[in-house]
PDB file of C-alpha atoms in Angstrom:
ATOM      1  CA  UNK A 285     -53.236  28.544 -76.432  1.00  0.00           C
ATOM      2  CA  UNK A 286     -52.502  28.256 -72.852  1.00  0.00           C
ATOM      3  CA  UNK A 287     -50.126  30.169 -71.020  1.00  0.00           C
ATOM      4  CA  UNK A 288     -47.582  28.304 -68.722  1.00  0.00           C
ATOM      5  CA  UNK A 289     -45.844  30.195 -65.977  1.00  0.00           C
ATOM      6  CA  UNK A 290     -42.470  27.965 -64.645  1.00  0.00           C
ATOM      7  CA  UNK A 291     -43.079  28.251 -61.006  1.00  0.00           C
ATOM      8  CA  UNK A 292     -39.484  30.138 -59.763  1.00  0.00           C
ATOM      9  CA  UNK A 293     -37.892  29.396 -56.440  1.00  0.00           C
ATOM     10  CA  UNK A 294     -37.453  32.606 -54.362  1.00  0.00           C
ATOM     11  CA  UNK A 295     -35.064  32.842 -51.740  1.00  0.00           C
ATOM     12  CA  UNK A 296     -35.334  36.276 -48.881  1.00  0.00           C
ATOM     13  CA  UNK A 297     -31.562  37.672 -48.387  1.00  0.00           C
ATOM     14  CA  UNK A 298     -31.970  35.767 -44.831  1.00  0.00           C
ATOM     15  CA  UNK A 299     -32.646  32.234 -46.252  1.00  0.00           C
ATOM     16  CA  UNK A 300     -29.894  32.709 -49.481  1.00  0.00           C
ATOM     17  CA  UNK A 301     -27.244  33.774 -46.258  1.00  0.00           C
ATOM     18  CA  UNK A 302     -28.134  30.622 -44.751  1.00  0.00           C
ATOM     19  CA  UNK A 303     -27.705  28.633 -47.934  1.00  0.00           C
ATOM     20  CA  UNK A 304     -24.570  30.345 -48.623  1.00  0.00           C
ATOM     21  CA  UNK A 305     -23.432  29.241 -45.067  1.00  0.00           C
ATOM     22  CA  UNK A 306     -24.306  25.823 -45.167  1.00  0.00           C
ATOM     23  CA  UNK A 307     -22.126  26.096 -48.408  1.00  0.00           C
ATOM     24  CA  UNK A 308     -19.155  27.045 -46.451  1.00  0.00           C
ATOM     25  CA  UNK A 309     -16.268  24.876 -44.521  1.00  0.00           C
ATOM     26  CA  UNK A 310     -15.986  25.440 -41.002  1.00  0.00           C
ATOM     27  CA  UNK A 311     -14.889  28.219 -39.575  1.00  0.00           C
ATOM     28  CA  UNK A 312     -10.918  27.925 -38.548  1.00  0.00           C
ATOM     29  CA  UNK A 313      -9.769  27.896 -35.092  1.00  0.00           C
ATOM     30  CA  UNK A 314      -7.571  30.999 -35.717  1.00  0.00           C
ATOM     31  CA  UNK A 315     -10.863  33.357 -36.843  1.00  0.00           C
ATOM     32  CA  UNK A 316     -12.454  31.642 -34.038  1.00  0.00           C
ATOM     33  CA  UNK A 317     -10.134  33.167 -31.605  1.00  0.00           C
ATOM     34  CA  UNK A 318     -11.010  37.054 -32.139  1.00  0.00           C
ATOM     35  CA  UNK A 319     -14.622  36.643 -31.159  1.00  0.00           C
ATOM     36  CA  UNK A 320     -15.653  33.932 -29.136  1.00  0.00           C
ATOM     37  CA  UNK A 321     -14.467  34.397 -25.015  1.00  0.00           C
ATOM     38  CA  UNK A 322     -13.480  30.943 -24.288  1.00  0.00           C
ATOM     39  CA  UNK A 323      -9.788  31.749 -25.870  1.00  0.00           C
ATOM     40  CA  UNK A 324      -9.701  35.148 -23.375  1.00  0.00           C
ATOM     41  CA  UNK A 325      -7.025  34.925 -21.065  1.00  0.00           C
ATOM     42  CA  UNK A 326      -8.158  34.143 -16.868  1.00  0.00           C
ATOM     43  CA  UNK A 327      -7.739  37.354 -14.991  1.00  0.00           C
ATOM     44  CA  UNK A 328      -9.916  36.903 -12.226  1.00  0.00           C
ATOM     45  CA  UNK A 329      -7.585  35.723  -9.511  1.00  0.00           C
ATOM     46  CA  UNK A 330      -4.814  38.206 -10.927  1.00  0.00           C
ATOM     47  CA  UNK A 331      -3.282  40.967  -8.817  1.00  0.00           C
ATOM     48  CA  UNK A 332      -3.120  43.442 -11.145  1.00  0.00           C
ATOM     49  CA  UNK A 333      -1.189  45.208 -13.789  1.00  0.00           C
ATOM     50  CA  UNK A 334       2.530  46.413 -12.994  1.00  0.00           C
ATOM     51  CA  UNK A 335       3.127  49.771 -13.756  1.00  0.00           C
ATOM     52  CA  UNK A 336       6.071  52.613 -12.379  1.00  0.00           C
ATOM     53  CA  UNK A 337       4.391  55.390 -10.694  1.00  0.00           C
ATOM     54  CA  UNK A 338       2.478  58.328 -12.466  1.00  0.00           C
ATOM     55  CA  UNK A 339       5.772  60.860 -13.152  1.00  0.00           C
ATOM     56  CA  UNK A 340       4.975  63.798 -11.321  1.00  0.00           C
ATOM     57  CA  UNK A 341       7.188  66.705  -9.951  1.00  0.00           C
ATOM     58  CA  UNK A 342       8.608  64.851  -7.779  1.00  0.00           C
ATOM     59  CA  UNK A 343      10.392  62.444 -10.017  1.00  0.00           C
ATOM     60  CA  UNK A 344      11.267  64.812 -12.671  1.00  0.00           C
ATOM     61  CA  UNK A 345      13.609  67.028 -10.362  1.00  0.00           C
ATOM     62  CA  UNK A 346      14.504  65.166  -7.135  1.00  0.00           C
ATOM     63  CA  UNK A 347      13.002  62.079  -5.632  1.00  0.00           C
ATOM     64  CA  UNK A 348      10.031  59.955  -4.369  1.00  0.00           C
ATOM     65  CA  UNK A 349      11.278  56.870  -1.343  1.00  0.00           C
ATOM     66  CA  UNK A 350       9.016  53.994  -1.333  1.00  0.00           C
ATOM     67  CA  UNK A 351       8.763  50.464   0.769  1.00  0.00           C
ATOM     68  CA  UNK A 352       8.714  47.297  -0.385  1.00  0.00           C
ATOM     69  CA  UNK A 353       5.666  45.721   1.458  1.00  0.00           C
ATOM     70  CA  UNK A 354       5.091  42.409  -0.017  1.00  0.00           C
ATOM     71  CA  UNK A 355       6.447  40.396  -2.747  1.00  0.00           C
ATOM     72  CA  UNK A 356       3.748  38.252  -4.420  1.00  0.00           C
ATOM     73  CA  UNK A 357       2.925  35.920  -7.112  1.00  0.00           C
ATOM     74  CA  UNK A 358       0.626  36.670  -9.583  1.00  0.00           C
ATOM     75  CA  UNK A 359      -1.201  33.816 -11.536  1.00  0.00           C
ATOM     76  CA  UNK A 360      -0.156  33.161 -15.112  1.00  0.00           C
ATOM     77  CA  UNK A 361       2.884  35.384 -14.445  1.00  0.00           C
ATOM     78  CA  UNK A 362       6.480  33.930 -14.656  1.00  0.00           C
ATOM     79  CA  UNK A 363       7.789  36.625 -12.517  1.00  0.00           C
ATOM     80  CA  UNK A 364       7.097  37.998  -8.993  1.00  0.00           C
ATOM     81  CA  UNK A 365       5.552  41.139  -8.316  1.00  0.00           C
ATOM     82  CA  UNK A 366       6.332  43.459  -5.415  1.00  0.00           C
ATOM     83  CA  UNK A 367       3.819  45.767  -3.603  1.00  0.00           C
ATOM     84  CA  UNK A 368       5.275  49.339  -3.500  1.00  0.00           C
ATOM     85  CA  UNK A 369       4.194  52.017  -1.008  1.00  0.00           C
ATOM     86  CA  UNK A 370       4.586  55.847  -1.414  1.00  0.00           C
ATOM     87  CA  UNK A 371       3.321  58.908   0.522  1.00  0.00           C
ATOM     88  CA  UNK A 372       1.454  61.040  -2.204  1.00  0.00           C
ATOM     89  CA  UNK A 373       3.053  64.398  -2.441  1.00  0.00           C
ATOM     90  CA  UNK A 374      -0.458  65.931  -2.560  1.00  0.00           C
ATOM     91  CA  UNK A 375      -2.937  64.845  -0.469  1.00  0.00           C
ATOM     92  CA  UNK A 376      -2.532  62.657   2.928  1.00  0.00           C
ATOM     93  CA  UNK A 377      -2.872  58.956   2.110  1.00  0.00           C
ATOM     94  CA  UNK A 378      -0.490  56.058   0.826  1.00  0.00           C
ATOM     95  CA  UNK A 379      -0.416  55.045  -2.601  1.00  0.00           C
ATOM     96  CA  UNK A 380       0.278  51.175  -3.510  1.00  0.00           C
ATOM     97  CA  UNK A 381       1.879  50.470  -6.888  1.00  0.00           C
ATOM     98  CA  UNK A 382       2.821  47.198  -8.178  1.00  0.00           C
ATOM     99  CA  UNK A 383       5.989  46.543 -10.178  1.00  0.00           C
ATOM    100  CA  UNK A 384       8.067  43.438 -11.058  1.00  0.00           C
ATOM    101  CA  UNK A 385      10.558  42.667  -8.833  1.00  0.00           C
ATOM    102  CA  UNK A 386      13.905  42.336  -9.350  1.00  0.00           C
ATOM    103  CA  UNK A 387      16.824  39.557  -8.405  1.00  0.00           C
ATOM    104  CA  UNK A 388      17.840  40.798  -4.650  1.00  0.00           C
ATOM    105  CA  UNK A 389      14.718  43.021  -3.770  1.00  0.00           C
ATOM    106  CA  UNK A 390      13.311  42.344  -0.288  1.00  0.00           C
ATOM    107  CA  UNK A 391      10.645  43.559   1.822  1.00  0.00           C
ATOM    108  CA  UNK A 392      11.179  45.715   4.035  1.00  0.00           C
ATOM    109  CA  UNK A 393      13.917  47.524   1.887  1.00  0.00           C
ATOM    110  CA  UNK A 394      13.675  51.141   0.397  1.00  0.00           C
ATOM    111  CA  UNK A 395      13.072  52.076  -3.182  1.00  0.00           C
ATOM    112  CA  UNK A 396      14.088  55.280  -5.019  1.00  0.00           C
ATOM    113  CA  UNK A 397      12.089  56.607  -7.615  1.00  0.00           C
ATOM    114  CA  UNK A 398      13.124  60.127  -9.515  1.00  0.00           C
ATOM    115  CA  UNK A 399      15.976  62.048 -11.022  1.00  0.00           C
ATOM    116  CA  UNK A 400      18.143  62.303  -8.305  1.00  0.00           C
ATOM    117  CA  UNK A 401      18.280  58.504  -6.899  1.00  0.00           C
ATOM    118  CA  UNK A 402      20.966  56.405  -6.676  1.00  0.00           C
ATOM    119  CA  UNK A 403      22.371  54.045  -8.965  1.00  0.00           C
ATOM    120  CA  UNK A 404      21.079  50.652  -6.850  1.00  0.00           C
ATOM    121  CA  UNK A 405      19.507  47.997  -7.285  1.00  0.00           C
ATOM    122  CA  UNK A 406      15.749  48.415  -6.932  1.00  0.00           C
ATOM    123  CA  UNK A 407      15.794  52.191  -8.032  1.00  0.00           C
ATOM    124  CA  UNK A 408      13.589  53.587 -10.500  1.00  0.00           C
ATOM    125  CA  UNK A 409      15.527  56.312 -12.615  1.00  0.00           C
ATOM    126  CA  UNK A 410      15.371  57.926 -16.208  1.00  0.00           C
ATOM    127  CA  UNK A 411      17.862  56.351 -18.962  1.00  0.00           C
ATOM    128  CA  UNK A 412      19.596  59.468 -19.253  1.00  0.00           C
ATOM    129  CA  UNK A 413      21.229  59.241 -15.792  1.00  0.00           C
ATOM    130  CA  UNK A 414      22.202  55.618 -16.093  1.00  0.00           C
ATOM    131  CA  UNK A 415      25.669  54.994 -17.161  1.00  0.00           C
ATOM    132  CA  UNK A 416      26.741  52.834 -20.228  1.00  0.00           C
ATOM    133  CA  UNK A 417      26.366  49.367 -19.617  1.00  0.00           C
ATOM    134  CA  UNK A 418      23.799  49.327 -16.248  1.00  0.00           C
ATOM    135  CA  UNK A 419      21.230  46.424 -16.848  1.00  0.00           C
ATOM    136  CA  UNK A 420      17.384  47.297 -15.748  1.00  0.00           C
ATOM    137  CA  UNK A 421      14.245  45.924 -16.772  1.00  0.00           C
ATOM    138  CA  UNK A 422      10.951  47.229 -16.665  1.00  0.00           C
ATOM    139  CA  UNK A 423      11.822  49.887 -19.514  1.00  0.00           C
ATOM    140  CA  UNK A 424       9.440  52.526 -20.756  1.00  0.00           C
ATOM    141  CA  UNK A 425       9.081  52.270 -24.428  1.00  0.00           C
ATOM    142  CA  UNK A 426       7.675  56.223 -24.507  1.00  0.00           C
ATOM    143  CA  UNK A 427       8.685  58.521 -21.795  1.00  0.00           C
ATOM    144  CA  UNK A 428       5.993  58.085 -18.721  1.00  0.00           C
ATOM    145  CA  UNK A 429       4.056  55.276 -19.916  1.00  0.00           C
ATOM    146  CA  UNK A 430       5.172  53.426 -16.899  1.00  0.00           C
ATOM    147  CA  UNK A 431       6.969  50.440 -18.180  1.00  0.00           C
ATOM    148  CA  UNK A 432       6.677  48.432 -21.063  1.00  0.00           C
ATOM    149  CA  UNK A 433      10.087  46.780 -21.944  1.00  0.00           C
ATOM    150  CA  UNK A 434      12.104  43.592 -20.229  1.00  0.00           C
ATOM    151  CA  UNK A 435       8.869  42.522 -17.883  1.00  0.00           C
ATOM    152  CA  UNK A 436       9.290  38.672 -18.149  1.00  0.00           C
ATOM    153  CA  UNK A 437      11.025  36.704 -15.614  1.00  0.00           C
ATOM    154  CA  UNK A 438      14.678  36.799 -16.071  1.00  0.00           C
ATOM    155  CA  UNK A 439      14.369  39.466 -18.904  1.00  0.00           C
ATOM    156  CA  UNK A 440      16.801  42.626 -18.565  1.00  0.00           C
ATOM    157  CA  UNK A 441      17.534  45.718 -21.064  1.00  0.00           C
ATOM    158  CA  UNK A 442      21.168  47.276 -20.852  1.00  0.00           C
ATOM    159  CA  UNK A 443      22.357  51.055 -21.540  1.00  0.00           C
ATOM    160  CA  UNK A 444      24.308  50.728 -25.000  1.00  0.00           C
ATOM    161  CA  UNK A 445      25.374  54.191 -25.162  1.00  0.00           C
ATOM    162  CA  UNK A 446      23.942  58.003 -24.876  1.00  0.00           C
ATOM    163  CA  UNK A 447      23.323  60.329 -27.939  1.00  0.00           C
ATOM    164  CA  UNK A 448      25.691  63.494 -27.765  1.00  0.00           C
ATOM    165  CA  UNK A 449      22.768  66.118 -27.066  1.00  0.00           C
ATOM    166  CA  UNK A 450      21.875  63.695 -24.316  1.00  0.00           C
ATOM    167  CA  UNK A 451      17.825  63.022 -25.642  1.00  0.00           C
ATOM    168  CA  UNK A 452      18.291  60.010 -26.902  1.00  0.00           C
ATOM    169  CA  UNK A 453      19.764  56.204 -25.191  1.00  0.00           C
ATOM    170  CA  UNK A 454      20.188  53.021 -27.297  1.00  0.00           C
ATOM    171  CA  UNK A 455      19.598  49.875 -25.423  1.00  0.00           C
ATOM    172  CA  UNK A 456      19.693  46.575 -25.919  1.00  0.00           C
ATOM    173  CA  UNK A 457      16.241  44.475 -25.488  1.00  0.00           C
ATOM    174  CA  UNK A 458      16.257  40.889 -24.258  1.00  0.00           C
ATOM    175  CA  UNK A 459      15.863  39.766 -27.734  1.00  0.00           C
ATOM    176  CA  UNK A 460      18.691  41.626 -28.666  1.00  0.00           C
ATOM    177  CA  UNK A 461      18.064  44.067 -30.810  1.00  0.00           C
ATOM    178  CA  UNK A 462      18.869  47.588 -30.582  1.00  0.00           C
ATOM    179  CA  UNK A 463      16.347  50.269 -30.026  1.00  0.00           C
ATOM    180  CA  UNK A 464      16.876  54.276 -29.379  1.00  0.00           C
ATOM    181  CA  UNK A 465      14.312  55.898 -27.356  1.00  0.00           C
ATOM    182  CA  UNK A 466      14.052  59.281 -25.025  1.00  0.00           C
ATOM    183  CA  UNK A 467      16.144  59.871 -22.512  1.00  0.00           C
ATOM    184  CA  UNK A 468      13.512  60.659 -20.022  1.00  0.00           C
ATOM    185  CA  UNK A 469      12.376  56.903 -20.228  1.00  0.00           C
ATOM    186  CA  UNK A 470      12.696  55.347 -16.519  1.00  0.00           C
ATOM    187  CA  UNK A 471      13.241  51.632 -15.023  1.00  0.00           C
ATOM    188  CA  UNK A 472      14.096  49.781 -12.744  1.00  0.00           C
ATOM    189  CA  UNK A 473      18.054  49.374 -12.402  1.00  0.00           C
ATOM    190  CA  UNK A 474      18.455  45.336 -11.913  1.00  0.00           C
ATOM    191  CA  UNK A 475      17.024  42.087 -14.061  1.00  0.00           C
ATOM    192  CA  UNK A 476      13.607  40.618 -13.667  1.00  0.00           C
ATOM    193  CA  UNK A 477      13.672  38.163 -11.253  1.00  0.00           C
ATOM    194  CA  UNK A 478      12.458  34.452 -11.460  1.00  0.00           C
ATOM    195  CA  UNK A 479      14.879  33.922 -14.305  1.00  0.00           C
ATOM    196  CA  UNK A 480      15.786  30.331 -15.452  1.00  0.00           C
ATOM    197  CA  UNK A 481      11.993  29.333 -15.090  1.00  0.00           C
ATOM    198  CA  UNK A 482      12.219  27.457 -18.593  1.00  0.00           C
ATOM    199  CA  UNK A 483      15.490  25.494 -17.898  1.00  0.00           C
ATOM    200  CA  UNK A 484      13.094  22.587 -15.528  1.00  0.00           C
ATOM    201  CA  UNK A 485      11.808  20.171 -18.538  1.00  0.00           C
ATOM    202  CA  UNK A 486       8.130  19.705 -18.107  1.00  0.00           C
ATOM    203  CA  UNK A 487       8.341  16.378 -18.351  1.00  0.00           C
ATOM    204  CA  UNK A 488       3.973  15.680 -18.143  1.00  0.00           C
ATOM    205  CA  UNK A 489       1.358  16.852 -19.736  1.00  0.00           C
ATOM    206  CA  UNK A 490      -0.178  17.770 -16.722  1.00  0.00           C
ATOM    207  CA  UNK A 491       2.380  20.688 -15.771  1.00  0.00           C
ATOM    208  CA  UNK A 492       1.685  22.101 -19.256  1.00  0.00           C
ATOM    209  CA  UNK A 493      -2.312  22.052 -18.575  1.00  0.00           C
ATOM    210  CA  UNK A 494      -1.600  23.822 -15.071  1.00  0.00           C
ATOM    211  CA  UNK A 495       0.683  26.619 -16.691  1.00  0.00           C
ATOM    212  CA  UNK A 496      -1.964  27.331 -19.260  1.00  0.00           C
ATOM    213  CA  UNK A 497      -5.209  27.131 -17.156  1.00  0.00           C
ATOM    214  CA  UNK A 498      -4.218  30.117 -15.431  1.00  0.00           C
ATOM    215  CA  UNK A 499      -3.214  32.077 -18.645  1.00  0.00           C
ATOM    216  CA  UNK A 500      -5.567  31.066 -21.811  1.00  0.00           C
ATOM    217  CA  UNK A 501      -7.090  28.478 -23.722  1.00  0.00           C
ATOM    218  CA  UNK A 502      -4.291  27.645 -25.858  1.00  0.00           C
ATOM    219  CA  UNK A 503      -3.612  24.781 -24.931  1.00  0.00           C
ATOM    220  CA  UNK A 504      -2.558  21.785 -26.285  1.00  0.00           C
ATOM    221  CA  UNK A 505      -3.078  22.820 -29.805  1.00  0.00           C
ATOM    222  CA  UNK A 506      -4.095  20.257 -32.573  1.00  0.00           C
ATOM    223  CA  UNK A 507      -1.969  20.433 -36.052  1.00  0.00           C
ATOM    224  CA  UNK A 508      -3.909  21.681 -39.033  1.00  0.00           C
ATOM    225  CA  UNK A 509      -2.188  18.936 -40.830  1.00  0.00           C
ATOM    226  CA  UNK A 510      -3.925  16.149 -38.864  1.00  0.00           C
ATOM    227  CA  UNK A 511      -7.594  17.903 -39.694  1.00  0.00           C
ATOM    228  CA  UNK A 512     -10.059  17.214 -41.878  1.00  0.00           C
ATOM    229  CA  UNK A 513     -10.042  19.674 -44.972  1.00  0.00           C
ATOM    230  CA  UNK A 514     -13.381  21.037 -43.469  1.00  0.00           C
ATOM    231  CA  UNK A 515     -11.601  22.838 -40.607  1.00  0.00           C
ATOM    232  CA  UNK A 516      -8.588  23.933 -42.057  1.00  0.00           C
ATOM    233  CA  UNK A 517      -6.309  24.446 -45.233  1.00  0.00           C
ATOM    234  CA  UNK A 518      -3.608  22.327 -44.286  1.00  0.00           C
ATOM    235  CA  UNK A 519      -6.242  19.168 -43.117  1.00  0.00           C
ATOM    236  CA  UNK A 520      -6.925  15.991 -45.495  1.00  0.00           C
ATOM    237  CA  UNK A 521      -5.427  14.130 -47.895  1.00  0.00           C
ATOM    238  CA  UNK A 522      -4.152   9.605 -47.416  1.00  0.00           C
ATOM    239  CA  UNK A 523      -0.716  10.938 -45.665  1.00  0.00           C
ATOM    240  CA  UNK A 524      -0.830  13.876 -42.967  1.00  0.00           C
ATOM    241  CA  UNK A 525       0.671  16.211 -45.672  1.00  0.00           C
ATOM    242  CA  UNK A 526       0.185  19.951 -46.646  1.00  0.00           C
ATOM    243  CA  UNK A 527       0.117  19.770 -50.139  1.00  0.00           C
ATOM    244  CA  UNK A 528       1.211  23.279 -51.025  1.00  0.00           C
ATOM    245  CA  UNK A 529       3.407  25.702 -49.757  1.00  0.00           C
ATOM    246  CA  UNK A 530       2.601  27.040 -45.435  1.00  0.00           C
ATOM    247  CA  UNK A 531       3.560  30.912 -46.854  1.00  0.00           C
ATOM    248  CA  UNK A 532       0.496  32.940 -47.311  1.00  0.00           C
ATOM    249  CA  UNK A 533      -0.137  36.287 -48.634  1.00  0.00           C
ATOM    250  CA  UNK A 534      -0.980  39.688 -46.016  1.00  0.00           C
ATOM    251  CA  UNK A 535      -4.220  40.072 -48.164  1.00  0.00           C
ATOM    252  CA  UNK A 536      -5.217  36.349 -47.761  1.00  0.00           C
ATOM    253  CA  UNK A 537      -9.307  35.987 -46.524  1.00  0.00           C
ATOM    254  CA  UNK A 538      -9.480  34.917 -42.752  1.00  0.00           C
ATOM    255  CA  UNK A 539     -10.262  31.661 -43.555  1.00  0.00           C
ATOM    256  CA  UNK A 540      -7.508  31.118 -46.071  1.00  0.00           C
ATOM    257  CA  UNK A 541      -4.706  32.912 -43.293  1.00  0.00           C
ATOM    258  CA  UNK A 542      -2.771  30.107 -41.712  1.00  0.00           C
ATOM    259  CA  UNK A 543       0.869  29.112 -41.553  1.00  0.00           C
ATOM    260  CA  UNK A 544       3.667  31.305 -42.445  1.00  0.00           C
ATOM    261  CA  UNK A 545       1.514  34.650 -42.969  1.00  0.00           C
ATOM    262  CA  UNK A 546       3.564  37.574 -45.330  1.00  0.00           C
ATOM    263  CA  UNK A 547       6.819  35.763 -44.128  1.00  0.00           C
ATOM    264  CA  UNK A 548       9.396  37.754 -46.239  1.00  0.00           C
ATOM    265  CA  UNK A 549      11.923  34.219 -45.577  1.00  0.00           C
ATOM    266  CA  UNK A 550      11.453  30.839 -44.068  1.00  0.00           C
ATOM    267  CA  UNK A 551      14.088  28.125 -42.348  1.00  0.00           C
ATOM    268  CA  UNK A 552      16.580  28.595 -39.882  1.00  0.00           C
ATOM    269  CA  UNK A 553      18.854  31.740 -39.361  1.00  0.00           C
ATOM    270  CA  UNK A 554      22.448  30.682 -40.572  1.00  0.00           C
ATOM    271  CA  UNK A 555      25.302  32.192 -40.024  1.00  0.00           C
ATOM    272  CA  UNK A 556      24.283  34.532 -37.063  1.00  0.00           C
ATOM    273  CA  UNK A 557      25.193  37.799 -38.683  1.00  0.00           C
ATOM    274  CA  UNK A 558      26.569  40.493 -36.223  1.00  0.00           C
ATOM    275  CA  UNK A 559      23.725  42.670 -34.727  1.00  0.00           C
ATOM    276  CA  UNK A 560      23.906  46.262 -35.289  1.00  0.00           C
TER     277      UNK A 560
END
């Protein structure tokens, strides 16, 4: 009797990967977006990042006086930015820092960074030594990490109130909602300036394309409705149509993870409940 051996395809891990790929839709724009570069944002022609000075000594018990050399504009930035200049306290030489300006800064004028400054327009002082109600921007979230809060054009914090032992301020962010942090958190008494920059309609295309060619590639952005089912969830079907519902679960695979992700309710707020 003669033996017959069924001849067996065998695939190497390398070859069954690529089979398994070729089994696979394409991969979604949003997945897409954490590794390849053409979606990081343009920072070449940028000035810089805005920061408060380094605290030092001389903030935390008196004061530091700065000029206001130039006010610039920084691409893909709504608001201005304003070159700062300070004698070091330690060693002979200038130091340049760049913050966002504020509505009625100039050049040429002084700027008062520490403890003991004055309540003015301009000034850089802790939270604790601002009374209730004094509007600033440029708000450390943690004490010294040089501003993180109210740094958009036309965006401003305010001073709610003071805790009793005098550690703790609750202000109000431009979104506002409340939020308590240290007392030794600085900014910059006055609001952001280049405010009202969304009230001018855009009216083209082409003043969209020029606002986001200097930030990212986001720009314009195709609906996953209007794809094929190859390139995302929400594509196919004979009517541009989802199909099932746009909430999707936390622990959803990236390829699944599009729409409303964990979104605990969807529609429009009604009502407008007071904010604590």
């Amino acid at each position: 009797s003669r033996s017959h051996h069924r001849a067996r395809l065998e695939f190497t891990p390398a070859a069954r990967a690529a089979v398994q790929v070729a089994a696979m839709g394409r991969v979604i724009r949003g997945s897409r977006k954490g590794k390849s570069l053409i979606f990081s944002a343009k920072t070449r022609l940028r000035k810089g990042a805005v920061k408060l000075r380094a605290v030092d000594y001389a903030e935390r018990h008196g004061f530091m006086k700065g000029l206001v050399k130039n006010i610039i504009h920084d691409p893909g930035r709504g608001a201005p930015m304003c070159e700062v200049v300070f004698h070091d306290p330690y060693r002979y030489k200038l130091t340049k820092e760049k913050w966002v300006a504020v509505e009625g800064l100039h050049t040429g004028q002084f700027v008062y960074c520490g403890s003991k400054a004055q309540l003015s327009v301009g000034n850089c002082l802790p939270l604790g030594k601002m009374p209730e109600g004094t509007v600033m921007s440029m708000c450390e979230d943690k004490a010294a990490d040089r501003g993180r809060l109210a740094r958009a054009s036309g965006c401003s914090c305010m001073v709610v109130g003071h805790s009793d032992d005098g550690k703790k301020t609750r202000i109000r962010l431009p979104s506002g909602s409340r939020k308590t942090v240290p007392s030794t958190c600085r900014a910059i008494v006055g609001i952001a300036a280049g405010g009202g920059r969304m009230d001018k309609p855009v009216l083209k295309a082409g003043n969209n394309f020029h606002k986001y060619k200097v930030k990212r590639n986001s720009w314009p952005r195709v609906r996953g409705c209007c794809m094929n089912p190859v390139e995302h969830p929400h594509g196919g079907g004979n009517h541009q149509h989802v199909g099932h519902p746009t909430t999707i679960a936390r622990a959803a695979v990236p390829g699944q993870k599009v729409g409303l992700i964990a979104a605990r309710r969807t529609g429009i707020l009604r009502g407008g409940g007071k904010k604590k």
